Amino acid sequence: MGQESFKWFPLLVVSLFHTSVRCSSVEQKIYVELNSTVPCVRLLNATHQIGCQSSISGDTGVLHVLETEADLDWILSTGPHPPYMVVMEAAFFTRSTMVKMKNSSRVAGVAVIKSNTGPTEGFSPHTSCPNQNTGVYTEHYGPELANCNNTVWNPLGNGLSYEDFAFPIFSLKDDNQTQVIRKCYEDHNMRMNGSAPQYPLCAMQLFSHMHAVTDTVTCMRRTDLQNSFSINPEKLCDPLSDFNVWTSIRPLNNSIKGHKENESVVIAAARLDGRSFFWDIAPSAEGTVSSIVTLLAAAQALYPVALEAPPQRNIFFTFFQGEAFDYIGSSRMVYDMENSKFVIDLDNVHSLLEIGQIGLRNGQSLWMHSDPVSRKNTTVNKQVANLVANIKSVASSLNLSLNEPSATQALPPSSFQRFLRVRPVPGLVLADHQASFTNRYYESLYDTATYLNVTYPSDLSPEQQLEYETEAAKSLTQVATLVARSIYKQAGGEDRFLNNITADTKTVAKLLYGFLIMSNNSWFSSLLPPEALGRGSILESSPPQYYIGLRLDNTVKSVTRFVQFILANMTGTVTKLNQSQCQNPKDVPGESKDLYSYSWVSGPVSVNGTTDPYCVRSSVHLSKALSPAFELTDYGSREYSTWTESRWKTIRARIFLVASPQLEMMTLGVGVAVLLVSLVVTYFISSKAELLFSATREPPNTTY
Amino acid sequence: MTAAVFFGCAFIAFGPAFALFIFTIARDPLRVIIFIAGAFFWLLSLLLSSLVWFIAMKASNAEDTKVQKGLLIFGVMFSVLIQEVFRFAYYRLLRKANEGLAAISDEETSPISVRQMAYVAGLGFGIISGAFSMINILSDSLGPGTVGIFGDSQYYFITSALMTLAITLLHTFWGVVFFEGCEKSRWWVIAVVVCLHLLVSGLSLLNPLYEGSLPPVYAVTVLMAVWAFFSSGGSLHNLSLLFTSKRSEVESS
């Protein structure tokens, strides 16, 4: 509070000396604010809190750069200036180091300098058994397969992302500012021949105070209490939520929910999200982007043929959001299907094909995973075998190696498991791993474009890179063709049309570029509505991040919007509607908002720099991806995802020098001495003032 | 821990001013009024000089460092001159007020002498200018950081506090000498006060050599203290009288 009371004064001075303060205020002489930092934040589920937080006024510690084992020893036991703020290269960010620091009271916080390439032995801060408790395998359903007993899917997973740290952990982008930090460290904190450095020392302060504690149950209860009693309620946490994207080959009437007569759909699914240790850093190249790109390319390849020669069954493409956090998107869609709140219900589902992780480096083969428990039922087994046969027959013509893992192996973590939880839907998960993941950087910040081998020759301009067909693009195109043809065949399409279905390498290349390198490219901007561009554009000159996050005012995450509009452009038709008709097509004869969605799209930039927007009619829709637990207000649910993200006010990092305690005490001592001396002297002089300043030159007061 | 720096600096900067206020001003309502009015006059001078500064900054090119440096020197000098003009204006006002006070007083002379007024007004100037130069720095001294990451002196806070202390005392002494000069129509005294004020303010342009400007400023302070002592009626004789009387008191007790 002491600081607060002085805040108005500098403000006054600032307003008076507006310009002089601008260039050299005292604060700027003390602190270097670190921009481009990303914190690790607190997330909560029904039983735990994970992540990190600082105290409310920030955590301060003497800076120490962790470079050798000796440094770790210095930090944890011998260094004379605890607590320490540890700055480390990403290579040191391992479980053993972090656990040691977690158990030490001498660590005030950690800043990790981001690196672009991961350790060769692999690194995954996720658990070794992703979504362990919300998949299909429990003690009631394939108990021998529950808890990854049968296959450990992510053996490199060290579970760091699911630890609870009592100190802040930030990620720093490796740029000029890390050089400033290093310089400050080398100038002030470096040990000379093993002896302790002298004051003043370089220190760092991290602010990431989290409002929520304990678990979702507690924090939602507190939020609800505030909502009902406080005039100015403050939320403590928000459920992770966003939107699923879905479309179908034959439009479905979105206003009528529940079972659709004479409708049988083949679902093709992929996931939309990933995560890493830090908030909103989730490149998820192999983990997520590979499957998004494959499914989008497959949809594009399939669509013209499906219009010309419609297959017997409908094909339903869906992208699930929030799957990294206990299957938020798929559990919600299945819940809605069960409760007749979705456009189709589970009876309409014929079969399901999910695209898992597809890295396909060095011509690995693809694997078709199925659920051994539901296949014990002969009818289901027959349908699954039929699906396998369909895919295999397609693959044989495509020069792709395709296999089935052993019949007793469990299904890998996938959205499909949420369907199996309620019904033995026949289905497959297509992935690049036979047993445990081949992805060495699963749900980590190293799962980048480089890891997926999406790299470009250095002499290309961004526009040329967008068009450049990388090897990864070529192999994913093959998979997309396989997926498109398989789905078409599975939906009852005739074999003679199969050869017309071919995914476009150029499209895959452009998708990979947009989803992995830079979303701000000419192709993406031509597919998005004009209001999504320009000021406050959702396009960025960096790769999109795939952490689901939360939606404060019903906005849609940028990645979801990309998928929505790309899918709309790929599967939709251009209409002659003008902008107002496009936004409100209800009054236009022959158009239906229930069957279709209409998007006003920018269109490509012409030679003279203008765009010609047009209206696209498609059947792409969004559906809410908010866990049913929050719909049911069952915050302690064991069935559904209960992940929430804590609220916070400040995320900040700065470095500065700290003075020695001796200097501080000396200042105080001098101050007290000055005060006391001046009190005594003034008292003495004022009591003797008549004598001292005897008005010799002034006439004495003689009037009576 | 940095609360220690905060209190240390606050005591250094405002301790003597506080003591002076408590023992010499606070008991007399008339002095309090003159004190506050003095502070107000200084604020008016600040308002005026900052207006000019603001306009100059807006009108000039912010990129041109040479012009900016020149403007800074100009701003300092201009501000000093404005302050001294306001000190003179305040003197004129107090003279007028003194006549009025004498008229309404039961006795025929004013209840407060011009010298006393000079001291009180000077302290008013000093405390408010000290507050304005120090409070910004005090709020930053709360920490957790200290100055120095860009190679500045780590004694920044304590030197700033000492500088503020000197400025506060200097304003008091200048006030005494200045009023005396006006009273006796010795214009060279006023000229010397203005020149010393210009010198002291100009020394701050030596920054970031914070320690460098302290010794000359304190030399000027001591000089002004002696001068103010004599111009307000002190003399060596009085000093010796003080010590002898003290000794006689000690002996008699």
PDB file of C-alpha atoms in Angstrom, chain A residues 9 13 16-17, chain B residues 13-14 17 35-47 49 79-80 82-84 86-87 120-138 160-175 197 200-201 204 217:
ATOM      1  CA  PHE A   9       2.547  12.179  -6.919  1.00  0.00           C
ATOM      2  CA  VAL A  13       4.938  15.334 -11.812  1.00  0.00           C
ATOM      3  CA  LEU A  16       3.844  18.621 -15.404  1.00  0.00           C
ATOM      4  CA  PHE A  17       7.150  17.436 -16.746  1.00  0.00           C
TER       5      PHE A  17
ATOM      6  CA  ALA B  13      16.065  14.767   2.583  1.00  0.00           C
ATOM      7  CA  PHE B  14      13.349  16.013   4.883  1.00  0.00           C
ATOM      8  CA  ALA B  17      13.278  20.649   7.126  1.00  0.00           C
ATOM      9  CA  PHE B  35       5.150  29.235   4.905  1.00  0.00           C
ATOM     10  CA  ILE B  36       2.263  27.768   2.905  1.00  0.00           C
ATOM     11  CA  ALA B  37       1.985  30.881   0.766  1.00  0.00           C
ATOM     12  CA  GLY B  38       5.720  30.648   0.039  1.00  0.00           C
ATOM     13  CA  ALA B  39       5.278  27.056  -1.087  1.00  0.00           C
ATOM     14  CA  PHE B  40       2.383  28.180  -3.249  1.00  0.00           C
ATOM     15  CA  PHE B  41       4.485  30.876  -4.903  1.00  0.00           C
ATOM     16  CA  TRP B  42       7.160  28.331  -5.703  1.00  0.00           C
ATOM     17  CA  LEU B  43       4.505  26.071  -7.233  1.00  0.00           C
ATOM     18  CA  LEU B  44       3.328  28.961  -9.387  1.00  0.00           C
ATOM     19  CA  SER B  45       6.849  29.442 -10.648  1.00  0.00           C
ATOM     20  CA  LEU B  46       7.071  25.730 -11.415  1.00  0.00           C
ATOM     21  CA  LEU B  47       3.789  25.864 -13.302  1.00  0.00           C
ATOM     22  CA  SER B  49       8.386  27.239 -16.196  1.00  0.00           C
ATOM     23  CA  SER B  79      13.248  27.893 -14.294  1.00  0.00           C
ATOM     24  CA  VAL B  80      15.810  29.380 -11.879  1.00  0.00           C
ATOM     25  CA  ILE B  82      11.365  32.369 -12.831  1.00  0.00           C
ATOM     26  CA  GLN B  83      11.795  31.097  -9.276  1.00  0.00           C
ATOM     27  CA  GLU B  84      13.791  34.165  -8.324  1.00  0.00           C
ATOM     28  CA  PHE B  86       8.557  34.807  -7.891  1.00  0.00           C
ATOM     29  CA  ARG B  87      10.680  35.158  -4.799  1.00  0.00           C
ATOM     30  CA  VAL B 120       9.801  31.297   6.798  1.00  0.00           C
ATOM     31  CA  ALA B 121       9.234  32.104   3.142  1.00  0.00           C
ATOM     32  CA  GLY B 122      12.625  30.634   2.241  1.00  0.00           C
ATOM     33  CA  LEU B 123      11.819  27.424   4.084  1.00  0.00           C
ATOM     34  CA  GLY B 124       8.474  27.264   2.253  1.00  0.00           C
ATOM     35  CA  PHE B 125      10.300  27.520  -1.062  1.00  0.00           C
ATOM     36  CA  GLY B 126      12.868  24.979   0.049  1.00  0.00           C
ATOM     37  CA  ILE B 127      10.513  22.295   1.324  1.00  0.00           C
ATOM     38  CA  ILE B 128       8.234  22.347  -1.704  1.00  0.00           C
ATOM     39  CA  SER B 129      11.097  22.284  -4.173  1.00  0.00           C
ATOM     40  CA  GLY B 130      12.722  19.506  -2.161  1.00  0.00           C
ATOM     41  CA  ALA B 131       9.485  17.556  -2.203  1.00  0.00           C
ATOM     42  CA  PHE B 132       9.153  17.909  -5.938  1.00  0.00           C
ATOM     43  CA  SER B 133      12.660  16.803  -6.663  1.00  0.00           C
ATOM     44  CA  MET B 134      12.622  13.906  -4.214  1.00  0.00           C
ATOM     45  CA  ILE B 135       9.229  12.222  -4.047  1.00  0.00           C
ATOM     46  CA  ASN B 136       9.485  10.650  -7.470  1.00  0.00           C
ATOM     47  CA  ILE B 137      12.807   9.143  -6.524  1.00  0.00           C
ATOM     48  CA  LEU B 138      11.531   8.083  -3.101  1.00  0.00           C
ATOM     49  CA  SER B 160      19.776  12.465  -4.430  1.00  0.00           C
ATOM     50  CA  ALA B 161      18.625  12.720  -0.834  1.00  0.00           C
ATOM     51  CA  LEU B 162      21.699  14.705   0.151  1.00  0.00           C
ATOM     52  CA  MET B 163      21.185  16.989  -2.842  1.00  0.00           C
ATOM     53  CA  THR B 164      17.579  17.569  -1.826  1.00  0.00           C
ATOM     54  CA  LEU B 165      18.690  18.382   1.697  1.00  0.00           C
ATOM     55  CA  ALA B 166      21.167  20.924   0.356  1.00  0.00           C
ATOM     56  CA  ILE B 167      18.563  22.492  -1.968  1.00  0.00           C
ATOM     57  CA  THR B 168      16.072  22.812   0.880  1.00  0.00           C
ATOM     58  CA  LEU B 169      18.585  24.536   3.130  1.00  0.00           C
ATOM     59  CA  LEU B 170      19.900  26.665   0.276  1.00  0.00           C
ATOM     60  CA  HIS B 171      16.422  27.965  -0.516  1.00  0.00           C
ATOM     61  CA  THR B 172      16.035  28.950   3.134  1.00  0.00           C
ATOM     62  CA  PHE B 173      19.358  30.785   3.197  1.00  0.00           C
ATOM     63  CA  TRP B 174      18.758  32.387  -0.158  1.00  0.00           C
ATOM     64  CA  GLY B 175      15.401  33.573   1.079  1.00  0.00           C
ATOM     65  CA  HIS B 197      21.113  29.474  -7.689  1.00  0.00           C
ATOM     66  CA  VAL B 200      23.816  25.039  -8.127  1.00  0.00           C
ATOM     67  CA  SER B 201      21.131  24.119 -10.642  1.00  0.00           C
ATOM     68  CA  SER B 204      22.947  19.079 -11.705  1.00  0.00           C
ATOM     69  CA  VAL B 217      26.847  22.339  -3.675  1.00  0.00           C
TER      70      VAL B 217
END
